[in-house]
C-alpha positions as a LaTeX table, in Angstrom:
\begin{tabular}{lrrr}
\hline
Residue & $x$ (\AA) & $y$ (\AA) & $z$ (\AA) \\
\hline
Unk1 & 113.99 & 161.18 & 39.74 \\
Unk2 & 113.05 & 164.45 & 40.71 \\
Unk3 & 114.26 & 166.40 & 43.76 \\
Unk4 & 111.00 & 166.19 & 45.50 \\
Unk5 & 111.78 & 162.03 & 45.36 \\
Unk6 & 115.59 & 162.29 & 45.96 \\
Unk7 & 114.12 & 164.26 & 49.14 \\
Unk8 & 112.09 & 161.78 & 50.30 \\
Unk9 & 114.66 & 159.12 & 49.69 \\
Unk10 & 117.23 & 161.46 & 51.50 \\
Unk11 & 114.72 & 162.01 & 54.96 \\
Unk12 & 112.79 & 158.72 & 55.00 \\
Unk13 & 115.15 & 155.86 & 53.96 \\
Unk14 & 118.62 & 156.42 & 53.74 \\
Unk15 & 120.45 & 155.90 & 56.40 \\
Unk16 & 122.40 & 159.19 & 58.15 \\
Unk17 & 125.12 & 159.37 & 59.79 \\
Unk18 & 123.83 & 159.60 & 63.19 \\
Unk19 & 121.63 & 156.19 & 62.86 \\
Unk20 & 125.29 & 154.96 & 62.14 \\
Unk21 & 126.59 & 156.48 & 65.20 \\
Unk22 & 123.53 & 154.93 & 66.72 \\
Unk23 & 124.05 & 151.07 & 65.58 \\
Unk24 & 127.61 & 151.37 & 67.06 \\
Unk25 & 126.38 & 152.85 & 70.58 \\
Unk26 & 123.66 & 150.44 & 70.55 \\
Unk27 & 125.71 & 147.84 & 70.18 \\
Unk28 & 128.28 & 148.86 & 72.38 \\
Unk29 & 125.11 & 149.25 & 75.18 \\
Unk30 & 124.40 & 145.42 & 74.63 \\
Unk31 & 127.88 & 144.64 & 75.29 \\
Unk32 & 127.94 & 146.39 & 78.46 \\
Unk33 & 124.77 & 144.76 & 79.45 \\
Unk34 & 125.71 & 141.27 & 78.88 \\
Unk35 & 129.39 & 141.90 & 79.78 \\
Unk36 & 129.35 & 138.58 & 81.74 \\
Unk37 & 128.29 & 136.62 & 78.20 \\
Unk38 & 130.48 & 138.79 & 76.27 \\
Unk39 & 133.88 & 138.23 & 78.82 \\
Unk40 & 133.61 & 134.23 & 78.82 \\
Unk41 & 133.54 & 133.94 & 74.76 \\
Unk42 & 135.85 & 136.62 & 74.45 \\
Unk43 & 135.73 & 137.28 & 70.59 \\
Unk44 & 138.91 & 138.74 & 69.21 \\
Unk45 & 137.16 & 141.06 & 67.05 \\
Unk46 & 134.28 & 143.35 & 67.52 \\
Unk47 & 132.28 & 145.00 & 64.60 \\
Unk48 & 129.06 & 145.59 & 62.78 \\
Unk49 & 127.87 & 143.37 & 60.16 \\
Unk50 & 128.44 & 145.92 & 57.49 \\
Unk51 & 132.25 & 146.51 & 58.30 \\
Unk52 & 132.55 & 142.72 & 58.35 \\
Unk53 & 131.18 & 142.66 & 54.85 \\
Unk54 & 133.03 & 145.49 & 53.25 \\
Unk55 & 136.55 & 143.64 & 54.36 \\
Unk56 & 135.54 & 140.70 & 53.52 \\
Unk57 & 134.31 & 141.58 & 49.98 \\
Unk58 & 136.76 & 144.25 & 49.06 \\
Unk59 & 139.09 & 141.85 & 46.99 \\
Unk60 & 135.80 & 140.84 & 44.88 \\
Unk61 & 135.21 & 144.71 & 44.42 \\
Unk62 & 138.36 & 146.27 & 43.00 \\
Unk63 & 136.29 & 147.11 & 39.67 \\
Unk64 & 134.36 & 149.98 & 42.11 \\
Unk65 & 137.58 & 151.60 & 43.19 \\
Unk66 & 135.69 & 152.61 & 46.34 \\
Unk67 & 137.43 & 154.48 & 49.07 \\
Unk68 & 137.16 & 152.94 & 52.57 \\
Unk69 & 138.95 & 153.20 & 56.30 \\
Unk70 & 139.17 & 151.58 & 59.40 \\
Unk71 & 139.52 & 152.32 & 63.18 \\
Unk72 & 140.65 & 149.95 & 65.30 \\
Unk73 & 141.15 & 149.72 & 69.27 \\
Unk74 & 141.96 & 146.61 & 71.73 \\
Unk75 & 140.51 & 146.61 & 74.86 \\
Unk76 & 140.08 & 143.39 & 76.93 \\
Unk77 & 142.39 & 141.36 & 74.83 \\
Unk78 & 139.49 & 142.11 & 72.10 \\
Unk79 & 139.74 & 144.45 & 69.08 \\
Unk80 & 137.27 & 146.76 & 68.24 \\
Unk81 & 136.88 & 147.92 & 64.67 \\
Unk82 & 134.66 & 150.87 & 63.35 \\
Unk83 & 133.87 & 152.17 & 59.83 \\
Unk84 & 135.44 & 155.89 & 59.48 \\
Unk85 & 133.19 & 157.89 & 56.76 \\
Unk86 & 135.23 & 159.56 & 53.53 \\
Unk87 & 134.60 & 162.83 & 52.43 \\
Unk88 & 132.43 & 161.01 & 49.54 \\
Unk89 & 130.45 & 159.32 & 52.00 \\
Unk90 & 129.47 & 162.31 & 53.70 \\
Unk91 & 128.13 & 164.20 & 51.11 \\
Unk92 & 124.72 & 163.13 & 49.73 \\
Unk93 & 124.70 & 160.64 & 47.03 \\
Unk94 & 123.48 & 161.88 & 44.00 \\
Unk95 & 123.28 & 159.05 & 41.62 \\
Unk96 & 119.15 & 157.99 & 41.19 \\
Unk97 & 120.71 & 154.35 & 40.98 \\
Unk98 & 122.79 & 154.21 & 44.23 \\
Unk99 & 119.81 & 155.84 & 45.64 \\
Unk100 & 117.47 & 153.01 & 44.93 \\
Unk101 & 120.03 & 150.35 & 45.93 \\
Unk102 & 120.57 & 152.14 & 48.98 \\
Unk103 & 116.77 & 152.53 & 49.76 \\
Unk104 & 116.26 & 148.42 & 48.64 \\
Unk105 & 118.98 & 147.57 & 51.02 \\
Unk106 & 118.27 & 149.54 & 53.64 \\
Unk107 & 114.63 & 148.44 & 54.34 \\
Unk108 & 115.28 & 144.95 & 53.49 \\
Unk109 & 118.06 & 145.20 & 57.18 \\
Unk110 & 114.86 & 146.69 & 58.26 \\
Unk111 & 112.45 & 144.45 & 57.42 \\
Unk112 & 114.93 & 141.18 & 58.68 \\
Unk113 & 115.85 & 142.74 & 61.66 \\
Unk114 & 112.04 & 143.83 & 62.96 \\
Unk115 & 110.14 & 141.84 & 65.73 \\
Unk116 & 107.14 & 141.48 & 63.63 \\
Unk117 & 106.87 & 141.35 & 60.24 \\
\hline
\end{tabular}
């Protein structure tokens, strides 16, 4: 892959940190809007669907020896939790293979989560 691709992969598909930033604040905008819905199921836990799948997949991952943390706050008699980036997930990945996973899985969250097809 050359870096004209990488580039492409790097501005059009990959997700940055900011669209990160973005899910959480989005998220954290629905719960404020439907506080009322929210309050009477009080959930104990609070997170995006990706954090939920890195915990609950780490034991079935020890052979990547990845590098991951975790914020937590309780507020409401619920706990929050939120994904806190490495220094290795900050800087740009630079494997081509990664890359395409990371493109594949990206627009397939896309693609599920759209209105229209």
């Amino acid at each position: 892959m050359g870096y004209v691709e990488y580039w492409k992969y790097e501005q059009d598909f990959i997700p940055k940190r900011k669209e990160q930033n973005a899910k959480l604040v989005n998220f954290l905008e629905w719960i404020n809007l439907h506080r009322d819905e929210f309050l009477r199921r009080r959930p104990e836990f609070v997170m995006l669907r990706g954090l939920m799948e890195k915990i609950v997949t780490t034991p079935y991952r020890c052979h990547f020896n990845e590098d991951w943390r975790l914020g937590a706050i309780k507020k409401n008699g619920s706990i929050y939790l939120r994904k806190i980036l490495t220094m290795d997930q900050v800087e740009p990945k630079s494997d081509t293979f990664m890359i395409k996973t990371s493109t594949w899985g990206y627009n397939f969250e896309k693609f599920i989560l759209a209105d229209e097809p």
